PDB file of C-alpha atoms in Angstrom:
ATOM      1  CA  MET A 419     119.257 113.467  86.212  1.00 46.00           C
ATOM      2  CA  ALA A 420     121.186 113.388  89.477  1.00 49.00           C
ATOM      3  CA  GLN A 421     124.242 111.173  89.750  1.00 53.00           C
ATOM      4  CA  PRO A 422     123.776 108.304  92.224  1.00 58.00           C
ATOM      5  CA  ASN A 423     126.093 108.285  95.209  1.00 70.00           C
ATOM      6  CA  ASN A 424     128.547 105.436  95.694  1.00 70.00           C
ATOM      7  CA  ASN A 425     126.176 103.438  97.937  1.00 70.00           C
ATOM      8  CA  GLU A 426     123.365 103.607  95.374  1.00 78.00           C
ATOM      9  CA  PHE A 427     125.817 102.534  92.674  1.00 79.00           C
ATOM     10  CA  LEU A 428     126.863  99.514  94.749  1.00 82.00           C
ATOM     11  CA  ILE A 429     123.253  98.519  95.417  1.00 84.00           C
ATOM     12  CA  ARG A 430     122.442  98.771  91.705  1.00 86.00           C
ATOM     13  CA  ARG A 431     125.575  96.807  90.867  1.00 88.00           C
ATOM     14  CA  VAL A 432     124.606  94.026  93.278  1.00 89.00           C
ATOM     15  CA  GLY A 433     121.118  93.958  91.761  1.00 89.00           C
ATOM     16  CA  LYS A 434     122.433  93.604  88.211  1.00 92.00           C
ATOM     17  CA  LEU A 435     125.113  91.131  89.227  1.00 93.00           C
ATOM     18  CA  ASN A 436     122.433  89.018  90.964  1.00 93.00           C
ATOM     19  CA  TRP A 437     120.706  88.445  87.627  1.00 94.00           C
ATOM     20  CA  VAL A 438     123.956  87.828  85.750  1.00 95.00           C
ATOM     21  CA  ILE A 439     125.150  85.244  88.283  1.00 95.00           C
ATOM     22  CA  ALA A 440     121.718  83.583  88.474  1.00 94.00           C
ATOM     23  CA  ALA A 441     121.613  83.339  84.673  1.00 95.00           C
ATOM     24  CA  LEU A 442     125.172  82.005  84.579  1.00 96.00           C
ATOM     25  CA  LEU A 443     124.460  79.390  87.261  1.00 95.00           C
ATOM     26  CA  GLY A 444     121.229  78.415  85.514  1.00 94.00           C
ATOM     27  CA  THR A 445     122.933  78.147  82.131  1.00 96.00           C
ATOM     28  CA  ILE A 446     125.757  76.016  83.510  1.00 96.00           C
ATOM     29  CA  ALA A 447     123.226  73.835  85.320  1.00 96.00           C
ATOM     30  CA  GLY A 448     121.119  73.545  82.173  1.00 95.00           C
ATOM     31  CA  ALA A 449     124.119  72.410  80.153  1.00 97.00           C
ATOM     32  CA  THR A 450     125.534  69.959  82.673  1.00 97.00           C
ATOM     33  CA  LEU A 451     122.778  68.685  84.969  1.00 96.00           C
ATOM     34  CA  PRO A 452     119.436  66.931  84.587  1.00 97.00           C
ATOM     35  CA  PHE A 453     116.447  69.161  83.810  1.00 96.00           C
ATOM     36  CA  TYR A 454     114.952  68.792  87.312  1.00 96.00           C
ATOM     37  CA  VAL A 455     118.113  70.130  88.969  1.00 96.00           C
ATOM     38  CA  ALA A 456     118.671  72.853  86.352  1.00 96.00           C
ATOM     39  CA  LYS A 457     115.067  74.017  86.754  1.00 96.00           C
ATOM     40  CA  SER A 458     115.652  74.167  90.509  1.00 97.00           C
ATOM     41  CA  VAL A 459     118.710  76.387  90.025  1.00 96.00           C
ATOM     42  CA  PHE A 460     116.698  78.746  87.806  1.00 96.00           C
ATOM     43  CA  VAL A 461     113.764  78.879  90.235  1.00 97.00           C
ATOM     44  CA  GLY A 462     116.096  79.516  93.199  1.00 96.00           C
ATOM     45  CA  GLY A 463     117.791  82.373  91.366  1.00 95.00           C
ATOM     46  CA  ILE A 464     114.508  83.943  90.318  1.00 96.00           C
ATOM     47  CA  LEU A 465     112.909  83.745  93.774  1.00 96.00           C
ATOM     48  CA  ALA A 466     116.002  85.101  95.509  1.00 94.00           C
ATOM     49  CA  ASN A 467     116.296  87.990  93.059  1.00 95.00           C
ATOM     50  CA  LEU A 468     112.621  88.886  93.336  1.00 95.00           C
ATOM     51  CA  SER A 469     112.916  88.873  97.116  1.00 94.00           C
ATOM     52  CA  TYR A 470     116.000  91.111  96.899  1.00 93.00           C
ATOM     53  CA  MET A 471     114.177  93.552  94.605  1.00 93.00           C
ATOM     54  CA  LEU A 472     111.199  93.767  96.952  1.00 93.00           C
ATOM     55  CA  LEU A 473     113.435  94.276  99.976  1.00 91.00           C
ATOM     56  CA  LYS A 474     115.318  97.043  98.147  1.00 90.00           C
ATOM     57  CA  ARG A 475     112.045  98.761  97.237  1.00 90.00           C
ATOM     58  CA  ASP A 476     110.701  98.504 100.772  1.00 89.00           C
ATOM     59  CA  LEU A 477     113.951  99.803 102.248  1.00 87.00           C
ATOM     60  CA  LYS A 478     113.913 102.811  99.903  1.00 86.00           C
ATOM     61  CA  ASN A 479     110.284 103.501 100.831  1.00 84.00           C
ATOM     62  CA  PHE A 480     111.156 103.194 104.513  1.00 83.00           C
ATOM     63  CA  LEU A 481     114.053 105.633 104.251  1.00 80.00           C
ATOM     64  CA  ALA A 482     111.924 108.128 102.316  1.00 82.00           C
ATOM     65  CA  SER A 483     108.892 107.620 104.578  1.00 81.00           C
ATOM     66  CA  LYS A 484     106.897 110.658 105.646  1.00 79.00           C
ATOM     67  CA  LEU A 485     106.681 109.071 109.078  1.00 75.00           C
ATOM     68  CA  ILE A 486     110.440 109.403 109.478  1.00 75.00           C
ATOM     69  CA  LEU A 487     110.381 112.992 108.233  1.00 76.00           C
ATOM     70  CA  ILE A 488     107.773 113.995 110.829  1.00 78.00           C
ATOM     71  CA  GLY A 489     109.617 112.280 113.669  1.00 77.00           C
ATOM     72  CA  ARG A 490     107.631 109.032 113.901  1.00 81.00           C
ATOM     73  CA  ALA A 491     110.530 106.726 113.065  1.00 81.00           C
ATOM     74  CA  GLU A 492     109.414 103.968 115.447  1.00 85.00           C
ATOM     75  CA  GLN A 493     106.074 103.672 113.666  1.00 84.00           C
ATOM     76  CA  ALA A 494     107.828 103.581 110.280  1.00 84.00           C
ATOM     77  CA  LYS A 495     110.232 100.928 111.571  1.00 87.00           C
ATOM     78  CA  ARG A 496     107.388  98.727 112.839  1.00 90.00           C
ATOM     79  CA  LYS A 497     105.640  99.031 109.471  1.00 88.00           C
ATOM     80  CA  PHE A 498     108.857  98.096 107.630  1.00 89.00           C
ATOM     81  CA  TYR A 499     109.533  95.083 109.857  1.00 93.00           C
ATOM     82  CA  LEU A 500     105.939  93.901 109.593  1.00 94.00           C
ATOM     83  CA  LYS A 501     106.153  93.938 105.775  1.00 93.00           C
ATOM     84  CA  TYR A 502     109.601  92.328 105.895  1.00 94.00           C
ATOM     85  CA  TYR A 503     108.522  89.435 108.103  1.00 96.00           C
ATOM     86  CA  LEU A 504     105.285  88.906 106.185  1.00 96.00           C
ATOM     87  CA  ARG A 505     107.261  88.701 102.933  1.00 95.00           C
ATOM     88  CA  LEU A 506     109.847  86.411 104.529  1.00 95.00           C
ATOM     89  CA  SER A 507     107.075  84.144 105.848  1.00 97.00           C
ATOM     90  CA  GLY A 508     105.432  84.079 102.432  1.00 96.00           C
ATOM     91  CA  LEU A 509     108.751  83.218 100.820  1.00 96.00           C
ATOM     92  CA  ALA A 510     109.316  80.434 103.346  1.00 97.00           C
ATOM     93  CA  LEU A 511     105.871  79.005 102.560  1.00 98.00           C
ATOM     94  CA  VAL A 512     106.552  79.130  98.812  1.00 97.00           C
ATOM     95  CA  ILE A 513     109.926  77.415  99.272  1.00 97.00           C
ATOM     96  CA  PHE A 514     108.361  74.776 101.544  1.00 97.00           C
ATOM     97  CA  TRP A 515     105.627  74.144  98.991  1.00 98.00           C
ATOM     98  CA  LEU A 516     108.104  73.902  96.089  1.00 97.00           C
ATOM     99  CA  ILE A 517     110.339  71.444  97.928  1.00 96.00           C
ATOM    100  CA  SER A 518     107.602  69.369  99.600  1.00 97.00           C
ATOM    101  CA  ARG A 519     105.799  68.883  96.270  1.00 97.00           C
ATOM    102  CA  HIS A 520     109.103  67.915  94.618  1.00 96.00           C
ATOM    103  CA  ILE A 521     108.774  70.770  92.142  1.00 96.00           C
ATOM    104  CA  VAL A 522     112.386  71.761  92.842  1.00 97.00           C
ATOM    105  CA  GLN A 523     115.398  69.817  94.023  1.00 97.00           C
ATOM    106  CA  PRO A 524     116.656  71.343  97.335  1.00 97.00           C
ATOM    107  CA  ILE A 525     120.394  71.468  96.513  1.00 96.00           C
ATOM    108  CA  GLY A 526     119.767  72.943  93.063  1.00 96.00           C
ATOM    109  CA  PHE A 527     117.400  75.496  94.587  1.00 97.00           C
ATOM    110  CA  LEU A 528     120.028  76.413  97.178  1.00 96.00           C
ATOM    111  CA  VAL A 529     122.657  76.867  94.470  1.00 96.00           C
ATOM    112  CA  GLY A 530     120.354  79.179  92.517  1.00 95.00           C
ATOM    113  CA  SER A 531     119.410  81.229  95.545  1.00 95.00           C
ATOM    114  CA  SER A 532     123.086  81.662  96.439  1.00 94.00           C
ATOM    115  CA  ALA A 533     123.492  84.048  93.479  1.00 91.00           C
ATOM    116  CA  ILE A 534     122.804  86.974  95.796  1.00 91.00           C
ATOM    117  CA  VAL A 535     125.470  85.915  98.275  1.00 93.00           C
ATOM    118  CA  LEU A 536     127.959  85.549  95.427  1.00 94.00           C
ATOM    119  CA  SER A 537     127.132  88.954  93.935  1.00 92.00           C
ATOM    120  CA  ILE A 538     127.428  90.697  97.311  1.00 90.00           C
ATOM    121  CA  GLY A 539     130.744  88.942  97.928  1.00 92.00           C
ATOM    122  CA  ILE A 540     132.104  89.862  94.495  1.00 92.00           C
ATOM    123  CA  THR A 541     131.007  93.476  94.911  1.00 89.00           C
ATOM    124  CA  MET A 542     132.571  93.749  98.352  1.00 89.00           C
ATOM    125  CA  LEU A 543     135.827  92.194  97.149  1.00 90.00           C
ATOM    126  CA  THR A 544     136.062  94.737  94.338  1.00 88.00           C
ATOM    127  CA  VAL A 545     135.387  97.602  96.764  1.00 85.00           C
ATOM    128  CA  VAL A 546     138.018  96.331  99.209  1.00 86.00           C
ATOM    129  CA  ARG A 547     140.512  95.760  96.394  1.00 85.00           C
ATOM    130  CA  ARG A 548     139.898  99.245  94.997  1.00 82.00           C
ATOM    131  CA  PHE A 549     140.299 100.807  98.432  1.00 79.00           C
ATOM    132  CA  TYR A 550     143.346  98.731  99.357  1.00 80.00           C
ATOM    133  CA  PHE A 551     145.204  99.395  96.124  1.00 77.00           C
ATOM    134  CA  SER A 552     144.233 103.069  95.879  1.00 72.00           C
ATOM    135  CA  GLY A 553     147.008 104.026  98.282  1.00 63.00           C
ATOM    136  CA  ARG A 554     144.696 105.327 100.998  1.00 58.00           C
ATOM    137  CA  LYS A 555     146.123 105.067 104.458  1.00 52.00           C
ATOM    138  CA  GLY A 556     143.184 106.493 106.411  1.00 47.00           C
ATOM    139  CA  LEU A 557     142.618 103.347 108.445  1.00 46.00           C
ATOM    140  CA  VAL A 558     146.226 102.776 109.520  1.00 45.00           C
ATOM    141  CA  HIS A 559     148.327 105.145 111.619  1.00 43.00           C
ATOM    142  CA  GLU A 560     152.005 104.987 110.886  1.00 47.00           C
ATOM    143  CA  SER A 561     154.318 105.852 113.776  1.00 45.00           C
TER     144      SER A 561
END
């Protein structure tokens, strides 16, 4: 089995960290907040993670597309964006329905869906810290 490159490792790490943070936020919410709000945190985390997984899959398919390999990148890009915006519109409709029917509490939902932002931020901070403290000086010219 081929070793993943550093970018693939980071994408996998973000994906796993998404679930860990969503579970952590949901658990904390479940232990400290009313059920309605805790359920909203869980639902927000699940929807955001599912959306991330689908986007990752579509992006991989786009990059490995036969259309790109035969020089029809514009057609592949249009297909990718069409799927992306259809999924985003569907997600917006689901979120609207959940909030308008009072199935989820908006702030709790927002907290749960922020798991992805937190995991990307944590991953980027670790990459920057590793690079900064590794002693590399490739970005700075010393006179």
